[in-house]
Amino acid sequence: MTNNSPLPCDVLIIGGGPAGSTAAITLARQGLDVVIIEKEQHPRFHIGESLLACNIPILKELGVLDDVAAIGVYKPGAEFVTDTGEGRMSFPFRYAIDAQADHAFQVRRAEFDEILFRHAAKAGATTLEKTRVTKVSFTSTATLLIEARTETGEMRLFAPRFLLDASGRDTLMLRQHGQKYSDLRNNKAAIFSHFRNVPRAEGEGMEGYISVHLVQGGWFWMIPLPDDVMSVGFVGDHESFKHHGGSLDALFWKHVQASPSVQARMAKAEALAPLSTTGNYSYKGDKAWGERYFIIGDAFGFLDPVFSSGVMLAMKGALRGAHVASQWLLSPQWGRKAARKAERQTRQEMQLISWLVYRINDPLLRYFFIRPKNKPLRMRDAIIALLAGNFAPSWRVMIPFRAFTVIFGLAKRFKHS
Ligand code: FAD
């Protein structure tokens, strides 16, 4: 084959993040000819370091659980902290309804993503790095043609039978063949870095907990990583970031200083790298699939990371995407049916999480969220299930909570009218 004759394969995957690698491992294990293309070279930095308990069975199934445990900090749960009356509330995963595991891990994504990507190669996928997919064409002969360029500018062509887009927030297929809708009610941005000398969550057995500090104008994450490093980030309104005249450092430290609970923990913090920022969220696509392609992970939609749900949603979506691909290769009719179902499930999960994101951003509803009573509605267990990444039972059990917040919202509106 010359570099200009398209290389045929069963499934081509764009992007070697958690979604792409999960799909690649799954499909390669089925004996399919899989090519996964990553524009960067692993290990590469990525934000999003706190996993959920429901990641554990997936990691186990993929055969990488021990490798991930070796690079991670054991995470038994999540705590929410406020500067107002509610104080601190911890949610141990062991109480989650239908818990699939009683813990998760917090990882440096450079290491985590590399484990998954290399595992895809071990499973039999062809892995290409430093190669960017630039164009996806649906040719008149009803075949897919994928153009990619290596770092040195060399053009590579591929003719897969099916395509999975896992290009993350680059949203390649939505940009080239679809529509991306921003969630204007939740238009947020983040500033973050890694720090030393930030104390971990207080209390026995709490040192592995993620802390989510709900503060004026947004929220902070504090994610303990190995080597006494703490990942700290602030998420706030994109507009307020844009209109802040000063430096990124000034903006970050202004928010630290505004919250007594965050300020106390950051008093001796020493940044290990310059602060970074990311904006442009939240969004979702108009459609997750079309003839011979399916979109997975952040390439389809992205939500405020307050519940640390991104990696788990990406991996679950990837398992569904892999199923769609293998069904499509057997029969396009089965593939379409699988794609419709997979899109519906993904949308339902995203809808539940964004509904909760709105609630947790409301100072009054937040109170009920972080101080849930367990009796008689099992609301606390439901919230823990959600924080563990288990959406199905929490959805059922959350119905009373939903009903309550609707009534509460109406009462508020009535009061203000
Ligand atoms: P990605 O991980 O982004 O992977 C996409 C890959 O595709 C990248 O490696 C990219 O280089 C590659 N790529 C893109 N375009 C091309 C192209 N044209 N050709 C080839 N390769 C390409 N999630 C959590 O679970 N826990 C958290 O604590 C958390 N915190 C977060 C905090 C912030 C501020 C943000 C922004 C996100 C956070 N997330 C978190 C979300 C999480 O990072 C993502 O949901 C997750 O990485 C999605 O995985 P993915 O594989 O879909 O995309």
Short mmCIF file of C-alpha atoms and ligand atoms in Angstrom, two decimals:
data_model
loop_
_atom_site.label_atom_id
_atom_site.label_comp_id
_atom_site.label_asym_id
_atom_site.label_seq_id
_atom_site.Cartn_x
_atom_site.Cartn_y
_atom_site.Cartn_z
CA MET A 1 0.00 0.00 0.00
CA THR A 2 1.27 3.52 -0.75
CA ASN A 3 0.48 6.29 1.68
CA ASN A 4 -2.09 7.61 -0.82
CA SER A 5 -4.19 4.49 -1.28
CA PRO A 6 -6.79 4.29 1.48
CA LEU A 7 -6.12 1.65 4.11
CA PRO A 8 -9.25 -0.46 4.63
CA CYS A 9 -10.25 -1.46 8.16
CA ASP A 10 -13.40 -2.49 10.01
CA VAL A 11 -13.63 0.38 12.49
CA LEU A 12 -11.65 3.60 12.65
CA ILE A 13 -11.70 5.53 15.93
CA ILE A 14 -10.81 9.22 16.08
CA GLY A 15 -9.18 10.12 19.42
CA GLY A 16 -7.24 8.10 21.98
CA GLY A 17 -8.85 9.38 25.21
CA PRO A 18 -10.88 7.12 27.55
CA ALA A 19 -13.79 6.85 25.09
CA GLY A 20 -11.68 5.97 22.05
CA SER A 21 -9.45 3.47 23.85
CA THR A 22 -12.38 1.76 25.59
CA ALA A 23 -14.10 1.24 22.25
CA ALA A 24 -10.85 0.11 20.61
CA ILE A 25 -10.14 -2.51 23.29
CA THR A 26 -13.71 -3.83 23.12
CA LEU A 27 -13.81 -4.10 19.33
CA ALA A 28 -10.27 -5.45 18.90
CA ARG A 29 -11.11 -8.21 21.38
CA GLN A 30 -13.95 -9.25 19.08
CA GLY A 31 -11.35 -9.86 16.38
CA LEU A 32 -12.23 -6.75 14.36
CA ASP A 33 -9.62 -4.79 12.45
CA VAL A 34 -9.51 -1.54 14.45
CA VAL A 35 -7.44 1.60 13.86
CA ILE A 36 -7.33 4.28 16.57
CA ILE A 37 -5.79 7.66 15.73
CA GLU A 38 -4.61 10.16 18.34
CA LYS A 39 -3.35 13.62 17.41
CA GLU A 40 -1.02 13.86 20.42
CA GLN A 41 1.47 11.44 21.89
CA HIS A 42 0.77 9.63 25.15
CA PRO A 43 1.43 10.44 27.92
CA ARG A 44 -0.19 13.86 27.47
CA PHE A 45 -1.79 16.14 30.05
CA HIS A 46 -5.59 16.08 30.35
CA ILE A 47 -7.85 17.50 33.04
CA GLY A 48 -10.55 15.30 34.65
CA GLU A 49 -8.85 13.22 37.32
CA SER A 50 -11.59 11.96 39.63
CA LEU A 51 -13.22 8.67 38.63
CA LEU A 52 -16.48 7.17 39.92
CA ALA A 53 -17.22 3.83 41.58
CA CYS A 54 -19.06 2.74 38.45
CA ASN A 55 -15.81 3.05 36.49
CA ILE A 56 -14.45 0.07 38.46
CA PRO A 57 -16.42 -2.74 36.75
CA ILE A 58 -15.59 -1.24 33.35
CA LEU A 59 -11.87 -1.04 34.14
CA LYS A 60 -12.01 -4.62 35.40
CA GLU A 61 -13.74 -5.82 32.26
CA LEU A 62 -11.17 -4.03 30.09
CA GLY A 63 -8.37 -5.73 32.06
CA VAL A 64 -6.70 -2.54 33.35
CA LEU A 65 -7.98 -2.32 36.93
CA ASP A 66 -4.70 -3.35 38.60
CA ASP A 67 -2.71 -0.93 36.45
CA VAL A 68 -5.08 1.91 37.33
CA ALA A 69 -5.03 1.01 41.04
CA ALA A 70 -1.22 1.20 40.92
CA ILE A 71 -1.23 4.83 39.70
CA GLY A 72 -4.30 6.09 41.58
CA VAL A 73 -5.35 7.45 44.95
CA TYR A 74 -8.08 5.30 46.51
CA LYS A 75 -11.34 7.32 46.51
CA PRO A 76 -14.01 6.07 48.95
CA GLY A 77 -16.44 8.90 48.27
CA ALA A 78 -17.10 12.58 47.71
CA GLU A 79 -17.64 15.45 50.14
CA PHE A 80 -19.43 18.74 49.58
CA VAL A 81 -18.35 21.77 51.58
CA THR A 82 -20.06 25.15 51.87
CA ASP A 83 -19.20 28.34 53.69
CA THR A 84 -22.79 28.81 54.75
CA GLY A 85 -24.84 26.94 57.32
CA GLU A 86 -24.72 23.51 55.69
CA GLY A 87 -20.98 22.99 56.40
CA ARG A 88 -19.58 19.66 55.20
CA MET A 89 -21.42 16.58 54.04
CA SER A 90 -19.69 13.38 53.00
CA PHE A 91 -21.12 10.74 50.69
CA PRO A 92 -19.35 7.38 51.04
CA PHE A 93 -19.77 5.18 47.97
CA ARG A 94 -20.37 2.13 50.14
CA TYR A 95 -23.92 3.35 50.81
CA ALA A 96 -24.80 3.80 47.14
CA ILE A 97 -27.94 1.98 46.01
CA ASP A 98 -26.93 -1.03 43.87
CA ALA A 99 -23.28 -0.10 44.37
CA GLN A 100 -21.11 -1.76 41.78
CA ALA A 101 -18.02 -0.93 43.85
CA ASP A 102 -17.41 0.87 47.14
CA HIS A 103 -14.57 3.03 45.84
CA ALA A 104 -13.04 4.65 42.79
CA PHE A 105 -9.61 6.13 42.02
CA GLN A 106 -8.22 9.58 41.31
CA VAL A 107 -5.56 9.54 38.67
CA ARG A 108 -3.20 11.67 36.65
CA ARG A 109 -4.93 11.51 33.31
CA ALA A 110 -1.63 11.43 31.42
CA GLU A 111 -0.98 8.03 33.05
CA PHE A 112 -4.55 6.76 33.00
CA ASP A 113 -5.16 7.56 29.35
CA GLU A 114 -1.82 6.04 28.37
CA ILE A 115 -2.66 2.77 30.17
CA LEU A 116 -5.90 2.49 28.19
CA PHE A 117 -4.33 3.48 24.87
CA ARG A 118 -1.43 1.01 25.19
CA HIS A 119 -3.90 -1.66 26.25
CA ALA A 120 -5.80 -1.09 23.01
CA ALA A 121 -2.60 -1.91 21.13
CA LYS A 122 -2.14 -5.06 23.25
CA ALA A 123 -5.71 -6.08 22.44
CA GLY A 124 -4.84 -5.94 18.74
CA ALA A 125 -5.85 -2.43 17.62
CA THR A 126 -3.53 -0.47 15.35
CA THR A 127 -2.67 2.67 17.32
CA LEU A 128 -1.36 5.82 15.65
CA GLU A 129 -0.15 8.86 17.58
CA LYS A 130 0.90 12.35 16.50
CA THR A 131 -1.61 11.95 13.67
CA ARG A 132 -4.62 14.25 13.36
CA VAL A 133 -7.78 13.30 11.51
CA THR A 134 -8.58 16.31 9.35
CA LYS A 135 -11.55 15.27 7.23
CA VAL A 136 -14.33 12.70 7.10
CA SER A 137 -15.99 12.27 3.69
CA PHE A 138 -18.96 10.18 2.69
CA THR A 139 -18.10 9.41 -0.92
CA SER A 140 -20.57 8.77 -3.73
CA THR A 141 -19.65 5.09 -3.69
CA ALA A 142 -21.12 4.94 -0.18
CA THR A 143 -17.78 4.41 1.49
CA LEU A 144 -16.18 6.44 4.20
CA LEU A 145 -12.93 8.18 3.49
CA ILE A 146 -10.89 9.51 6.39
CA GLU A 147 -8.01 11.89 5.88
CA ALA A 148 -5.33 12.27 8.52
CA ARG A 149 -2.03 14.07 8.74
CA THR A 150 1.03 13.08 10.69
CA GLU A 151 3.05 15.62 12.63
CA THR A 152 5.53 15.78 9.75
CA GLY A 153 2.73 16.70 7.32
CA GLU A 154 2.42 13.29 5.67
CA MET A 155 -1.15 12.54 4.48
CA ARG A 156 -2.73 9.19 5.46
CA LEU A 157 -6.01 7.89 4.02
CA PHE A 158 -8.30 5.28 5.54
CA ALA A 159 -11.44 3.56 4.28
CA PRO A 160 -13.15 2.07 7.34
CA ARG A 161 -16.44 0.21 7.24
CA PHE A 162 -17.56 2.11 10.36
CA LEU A 163 -16.37 5.23 12.19
CA LEU A 164 -16.45 6.10 15.89
CA ASP A 165 -15.77 9.73 16.70
CA ALA A 166 -14.12 10.03 20.14
CA SER A 167 -12.37 13.33 19.44
CA GLY A 168 -13.43 14.84 22.79
CA ARG A 169 -14.07 18.56 23.02
CA ASP A 170 -12.72 18.98 19.48
CA THR A 171 -16.13 17.52 18.43
CA LEU A 172 -14.89 16.66 14.94
CA MET A 173 -18.05 15.07 13.54
CA LEU A 174 -20.38 17.67 15.06
CA ARG A 175 -18.29 20.40 13.47
CA GLN A 176 -18.09 18.71 10.06
CA HIS A 177 -21.43 16.91 9.80
CA GLY A 178 -23.70 18.09 12.61
CA GLN A 179 -24.68 20.84 15.00
CA LYS A 180 -23.35 21.59 18.46
CA TYR A 181 -25.70 23.33 20.91
CA SER A 182 -24.22 25.21 23.85
CA ASP A 183 -26.09 25.06 27.13
CA LEU A 184 -26.38 28.77 27.81
CA ARG A 185 -27.87 28.17 31.27
CA ASN A 186 -24.66 26.49 32.22
CA ASN A 187 -21.99 28.33 30.30
CA LYS A 188 -18.99 27.76 32.54
CA ALA A 189 -15.20 27.91 32.42
CA ALA A 190 -12.50 26.53 34.71
CA ILE A 191 -9.08 27.58 36.03
CA PHE A 192 -6.88 24.85 37.49
CA SER A 193 -3.44 23.58 38.37
CA HIS A 194 -1.64 21.03 40.56
CA PHE A 195 -0.49 22.18 44.01
CA ARG A 196 1.55 20.93 46.93
CA ASN A 197 0.91 21.70 50.62
CA VAL A 198 -2.87 21.52 50.37
CA PRO A 199 -4.29 19.43 53.23
CA ARG A 200 -6.55 16.54 52.27
CA ALA A 201 -10.15 16.24 53.43
CA GLU A 202 -10.31 16.14 57.21
CA GLY A 203 -11.43 13.10 59.17
CA GLU A 204 -10.69 9.42 59.54
CA GLY A 205 -10.63 7.61 56.19
CA MET A 206 -11.38 10.88 54.38
CA GLU A 207 -7.95 11.52 52.84
CA GLY A 208 -8.95 10.03 49.46
CA TYR A 209 -12.22 11.95 49.17
CA ILE A 210 -12.72 14.53 46.46
CA SER A 211 -13.84 17.82 48.03
CA VAL A 212 -16.29 19.97 46.14
CA HIS A 213 -16.43 23.42 47.72
CA LEU A 214 -19.65 25.17 46.71
CA VAL A 215 -18.74 28.85 46.83
CA GLN A 216 -20.02 32.23 45.75
CA GLY A 217 -20.02 32.36 41.92
CA GLY A 218 -19.16 28.71 41.33
CA TRP A 219 -17.34 25.78 42.88
CA PHE A 220 -13.85 24.42 43.57
CA TRP A 221 -12.63 20.88 43.19
CA MET A 222 -9.82 19.47 45.34
CA ILE A 223 -8.72 16.10 44.04
CA PRO A 224 -5.95 14.27 45.91
CA LEU A 225 -3.37 12.74 43.56
CA PRO A 226 -0.33 10.57 44.34
CA ASP A 227 2.89 12.16 45.74
CA ASP A 228 0.94 14.57 47.97
CA VAL A 229 -0.22 16.56 44.99
CA MET A 230 -3.66 18.18 44.99
CA SER A 231 -5.45 19.07 41.78
CA VAL A 232 -7.36 22.28 42.48
CA GLY A 233 -9.69 24.04 40.08
CA PHE A 234 -12.36 26.70 40.13
CA VAL A 235 -15.42 26.53 37.88
CA GLY A 236 -17.41 29.73 37.36
CA ASP A 237 -19.44 31.65 34.82
CA HIS A 238 -17.68 32.02 31.48
CA GLU A 239 -18.93 35.60 31.19
CA SER A 240 -17.39 36.62 34.51
CA PHE A 241 -14.05 35.15 33.35
CA LYS A 242 -14.21 37.13 30.12
CA HIS A 243 -15.00 40.42 31.84
CA HIS A 244 -12.38 40.07 34.52
CA GLY A 245 -9.68 42.51 33.45
CA GLY A 246 -6.76 41.00 35.43
CA SER A 247 -4.57 37.93 35.04
CA LEU A 248 -5.67 34.33 35.40
CA ASP A 249 -3.73 34.12 38.66
CA ALA A 250 -5.51 37.18 40.04
CA LEU A 251 -8.92 35.74 39.13
CA PHE A 252 -8.16 32.35 40.69
CA TRP A 253 -6.80 33.77 43.93
CA LYS A 254 -9.67 36.25 44.18
CA HIS A 255 -12.07 33.29 44.29
CA VAL A 256 -9.85 31.41 46.76
CA GLN A 257 -9.83 34.40 49.08
CA ALA A 258 -13.61 34.84 48.82
CA SER A 259 -14.25 31.44 50.41
CA PRO A 260 -13.12 30.89 54.02
CA SER A 261 -13.15 27.09 53.65
CA VAL A 262 -11.04 27.14 50.45
CA GLN A 263 -8.75 29.85 51.72
CA ALA A 264 -7.97 27.83 54.85
CA ARG A 265 -6.85 24.85 52.77
CA MET A 266 -4.92 26.92 50.23
CA ALA A 267 -3.04 29.02 52.81
CA LYS A 268 0.28 27.28 52.14
CA ALA A 269 -0.42 26.04 48.62
CA GLU A 270 2.48 25.99 46.19
CA ALA A 271 1.58 25.73 42.49
CA LEU A 272 3.52 23.05 40.60
CA ALA A 273 2.62 24.46 37.18
CA PRO A 274 1.15 27.70 35.81
CA LEU A 275 -2.64 27.93 36.00
CA SER A 276 -4.52 26.70 32.92
CA THR A 277 -8.01 27.53 31.80
CA THR A 278 -10.70 25.90 29.72
CA GLY A 279 -14.06 27.25 28.62
CA ASN A 280 -16.71 26.33 26.11
CA TYR A 281 -18.97 24.13 28.13
CA SER A 282 -21.57 22.69 28.42
CA TYR A 283 -22.84 21.48 25.01
CA LYS A 284 -24.44 18.57 23.23
CA GLY A 285 -24.87 17.49 19.63
CA ASP A 286 -28.02 17.42 17.54
CA LYS A 287 -27.46 13.77 16.60
CA ALA A 288 -25.12 11.07 17.85
CA TRP A 289 -25.08 8.98 14.71
CA GLY A 290 -25.60 8.74 10.98
CA GLU A 291 -24.93 6.21 8.23
CA ARG A 292 -21.78 4.33 9.27
CA TYR A 293 -20.75 6.51 12.18
CA PHE A 294 -21.47 7.01 15.87
CA ILE A 295 -20.20 9.72 18.24
CA ILE A 296 -19.02 8.87 21.77
CA GLY A 297 -17.78 10.69 24.88
CA ASP A 298 -17.17 14.44 24.94
CA ALA A 299 -17.31 14.46 21.14
CA PHE A 300 -21.10 14.23 21.54
CA GLY A 301 -21.70 16.23 24.70
CA PHE A 302 -20.07 17.76 27.72
CA LEU A 303 -21.48 18.62 31.15
CA ASP A 304 -20.30 20.66 34.11
CA PRO A 305 -17.85 18.27 35.84
CA VAL A 306 -19.23 18.95 39.36
CA PHE A 307 -20.22 15.26 39.66
CA SER A 308 -16.96 13.92 38.11
CA SER A 309 -19.10 12.08 35.59
CA GLY A 310 -17.15 12.76 32.35
CA VAL A 311 -14.80 9.78 32.15
CA MET A 312 -17.47 7.33 33.24
CA LEU A 313 -20.01 8.68 30.75
CA ALA A 314 -17.31 8.56 28.06
CA MET A 315 -16.47 4.92 28.84
CA LYS A 316 -20.10 3.83 29.08
CA GLY A 317 -20.84 5.64 25.83
CA ALA A 318 -17.85 3.92 24.26
CA LEU A 319 -19.16 0.47 25.21
CA ARG A 320 -22.46 1.37 23.57
CA GLY A 321 -20.65 2.81 20.55
CA ALA A 322 -18.64 -0.39 20.19
CA HIS A 323 -21.88 -2.37 20.26
CA VAL A 324 -23.37 -0.12 17.57
CA ALA A 325 -20.25 -0.59 15.40
CA SER A 326 -20.24 -4.37 15.68
CA GLN A 327 -23.99 -4.57 14.98
CA TRP A 328 -23.61 -2.29 11.97
CA LEU A 329 -20.91 -4.51 10.52
CA LEU A 330 -23.28 -7.48 10.81
CA SER A 331 -26.26 -5.60 9.37
CA PRO A 332 -26.82 -1.83 8.93
CA GLN A 333 -30.43 -2.38 9.99
CA TRP A 334 -29.34 -3.82 13.35
CA GLY A 335 -26.77 -1.07 13.57
CA ARG A 336 -29.38 1.67 13.18
CA LYS A 337 -31.56 0.05 15.84
CA ALA A 338 -28.61 -0.18 18.24
CA ALA A 339 -27.62 3.42 17.44
CA ARG A 340 -31.10 4.75 18.23
CA LYS A 341 -31.11 2.95 21.57
CA ALA A 342 -27.57 4.01 22.46
CA GLU A 343 -28.31 7.65 21.64
CA ARG A 344 -31.46 7.56 23.77
CA GLN A 345 -29.58 6.12 26.77
CA THR A 346 -26.78 8.66 26.46
CA ARG A 347 -29.24 11.55 26.25
CA GLN A 348 -31.14 10.29 29.32
CA GLU A 349 -27.94 10.15 31.37
CA MET A 350 -26.91 13.62 30.26
CA GLN A 351 -30.36 15.01 30.96
CA LEU A 352 -30.34 13.67 34.52
CA ILE A 353 -26.93 15.09 35.24
CA SER A 354 -27.62 18.52 33.76
CA TRP A 355 -30.89 18.67 35.70
CA LEU A 356 -28.89 18.09 38.88
CA VAL A 357 -26.21 20.57 37.87
CA TYR A 358 -28.87 23.30 37.65
CA ARG A 359 -30.17 22.31 41.10
CA ILE A 360 -26.78 22.31 42.76
CA ASN A 361 -26.09 25.76 41.33
CA ASP A 362 -29.23 27.08 43.04
CA PRO A 363 -28.26 28.17 46.58
CA LEU A 364 -31.60 27.09 48.09
CA LEU A 365 -32.05 23.78 46.32
CA ARG A 366 -28.42 23.04 47.03
CA TYR A 367 -29.30 22.87 50.72
CA PHE A 368 -31.62 19.91 50.12
CA PHE A 369 -29.10 18.31 47.84
CA ILE A 370 -26.29 18.24 50.33
CA ARG A 371 -28.42 17.69 53.43
CA PRO A 372 -30.71 14.95 52.15
CA LYS A 373 -32.78 12.97 54.61
CA ASN A 374 -32.78 9.25 54.06
CA LYS A 375 -36.15 8.45 55.53
CA PRO A 376 -38.64 7.77 54.13
CA LEU A 377 -37.46 8.48 50.55
CA ARG A 378 -33.87 7.15 50.56
CA MET A 379 -32.81 10.46 49.08
CA ARG A 380 -29.32 10.37 50.56
CA ASP A 381 -28.65 6.87 49.21
CA ALA A 382 -29.96 8.00 45.83
CA ILE A 383 -27.62 10.96 45.76
CA ILE A 384 -24.70 8.72 46.73
CA ALA A 385 -25.66 6.34 43.92
CA LEU A 386 -25.54 9.25 41.53
CA LEU A 387 -22.20 10.44 42.87
CA ALA A 388 -20.93 6.88 42.41
CA GLY A 389 -22.10 7.02 38.78
CA ASN A 390 -25.08 4.72 39.14
CA PHE A 391 -27.85 6.61 37.39
CA ALA A 392 -30.56 4.00 36.98
CA PRO A 393 -31.74 3.56 40.59
CA SER A 394 -31.03 7.13 41.48
CA TRP A 395 -33.34 8.22 38.69
CA ARG A 396 -36.19 6.20 40.22
CA VAL A 397 -35.49 7.18 43.76
CA MET A 398 -34.92 10.79 42.75
CA ILE A 399 -38.51 11.19 41.59
CA PRO A 400 -39.68 12.50 45.00
CA PHE A 401 -36.68 14.82 45.03
CA ARG A 402 -37.57 16.04 41.54
CA ALA A 403 -41.19 16.59 42.53
CA PHE A 404 -40.08 18.50 45.58
CA THR A 405 -37.75 20.78 43.64
CA VAL A 406 -40.41 21.51 41.01
CA ILE A 407 -42.85 22.59 43.75
CA PHE A 408 -40.07 24.57 45.38
CA GLY A 409 -39.16 26.26 42.08
CA LEU A 410 -42.80 27.20 41.46
CA ALA A 411 -43.11 28.61 44.99
CA LYS A 412 -40.00 30.71 44.40
CA ARG A 413 -41.31 32.02 41.11
CA PHE A 414 -44.67 32.82 42.73
CA LYS A 415 -42.90 34.73 45.52
CA HIS A 416 -40.90 36.82 43.02
CA SER A 417 -43.86 37.57 40.73
P1 FAD B 1 -10.87 13.18 25.64
O1 FAD B 1 -10.39 12.60 26.91
O2 FAD B 1 -10.79 14.65 25.50
O3 FAD B 1 -10.10 12.48 24.46
C1 FAD B 1 -10.23 12.92 23.14
C2 FAD B 1 -8.92 12.63 22.43
O4 FAD B 1 -9.09 12.88 21.05
C3 FAD B 1 -7.78 13.53 22.90
O5 FAD B 1 -6.70 12.73 23.30
C4 FAD B 1 -7.46 14.38 21.67
O6 FAD B 1 -6.09 14.70 21.58
C5 FAD B 1 -7.92 13.48 20.55
N1 FAD B 1 -8.30 14.19 19.31
C6 FAD B 1 -9.10 15.27 19.21
N2 FAD B 1 -9.26 15.62 17.93
C7 FAD B 1 -8.56 14.73 17.20
C8 FAD B 1 -8.34 14.57 15.81
N3 FAD B 1 -8.87 15.40 14.91
N4 FAD B 1 -7.56 13.55 15.39
C9 FAD B 1 -7.00 12.69 16.29
N5 FAD B 1 -7.17 12.81 17.64
C10 FAD B 1 -7.95 13.81 18.08
N6 FAD B 1 -14.31 13.92 34.21
C11 FAD B 1 -14.26 13.08 35.26
O7 FAD B 1 -14.64 11.91 35.11
N7 FAD B 1 -13.82 13.48 36.48
C12 FAD B 1 -13.40 14.76 36.70
O8 FAD B 1 -12.97 15.08 37.81
C13 FAD B 1 -13.47 15.68 35.62
N8 FAD B 1 -13.08 16.97 35.78
C14 FAD B 1 -13.08 17.81 34.70
C15 FAD B 1 -12.68 19.15 34.86
C16 FAD B 1 -12.67 20.00 33.76
C17 FAD B 1 -12.27 21.45 33.94
C18 FAD B 1 -13.02 19.52 32.49
C19 FAD B 1 -12.97 20.42 31.28
C20 FAD B 1 -13.41 18.21 32.32
C21 FAD B 1 -13.47 17.35 33.42
N9 FAD B 1 -13.89 16.03 33.29
C22 FAD B 1 -13.90 15.20 34.37
C23 FAD B 1 -14.41 15.52 32.00
C24 FAD B 1 -13.44 14.55 31.35
O9 FAD B 1 -12.17 15.13 31.25
C25 FAD B 1 -13.95 14.18 29.97
O10 FAD B 1 -15.33 13.91 30.05
C26 FAD B 1 -13.25 12.94 29.40
O11 FAD B 1 -11.90 13.20 29.18
C27 FAD B 1 -13.92 12.52 28.09
O12 FAD B 1 -13.19 11.51 27.44
P2 FAD B 1 -13.16 11.43 25.84
O13 FAD B 1 -12.35 10.24 25.51
O14 FAD B 1 -14.52 11.58 25.31
O15 FAD B 1 -12.39 12.77 25.38
#
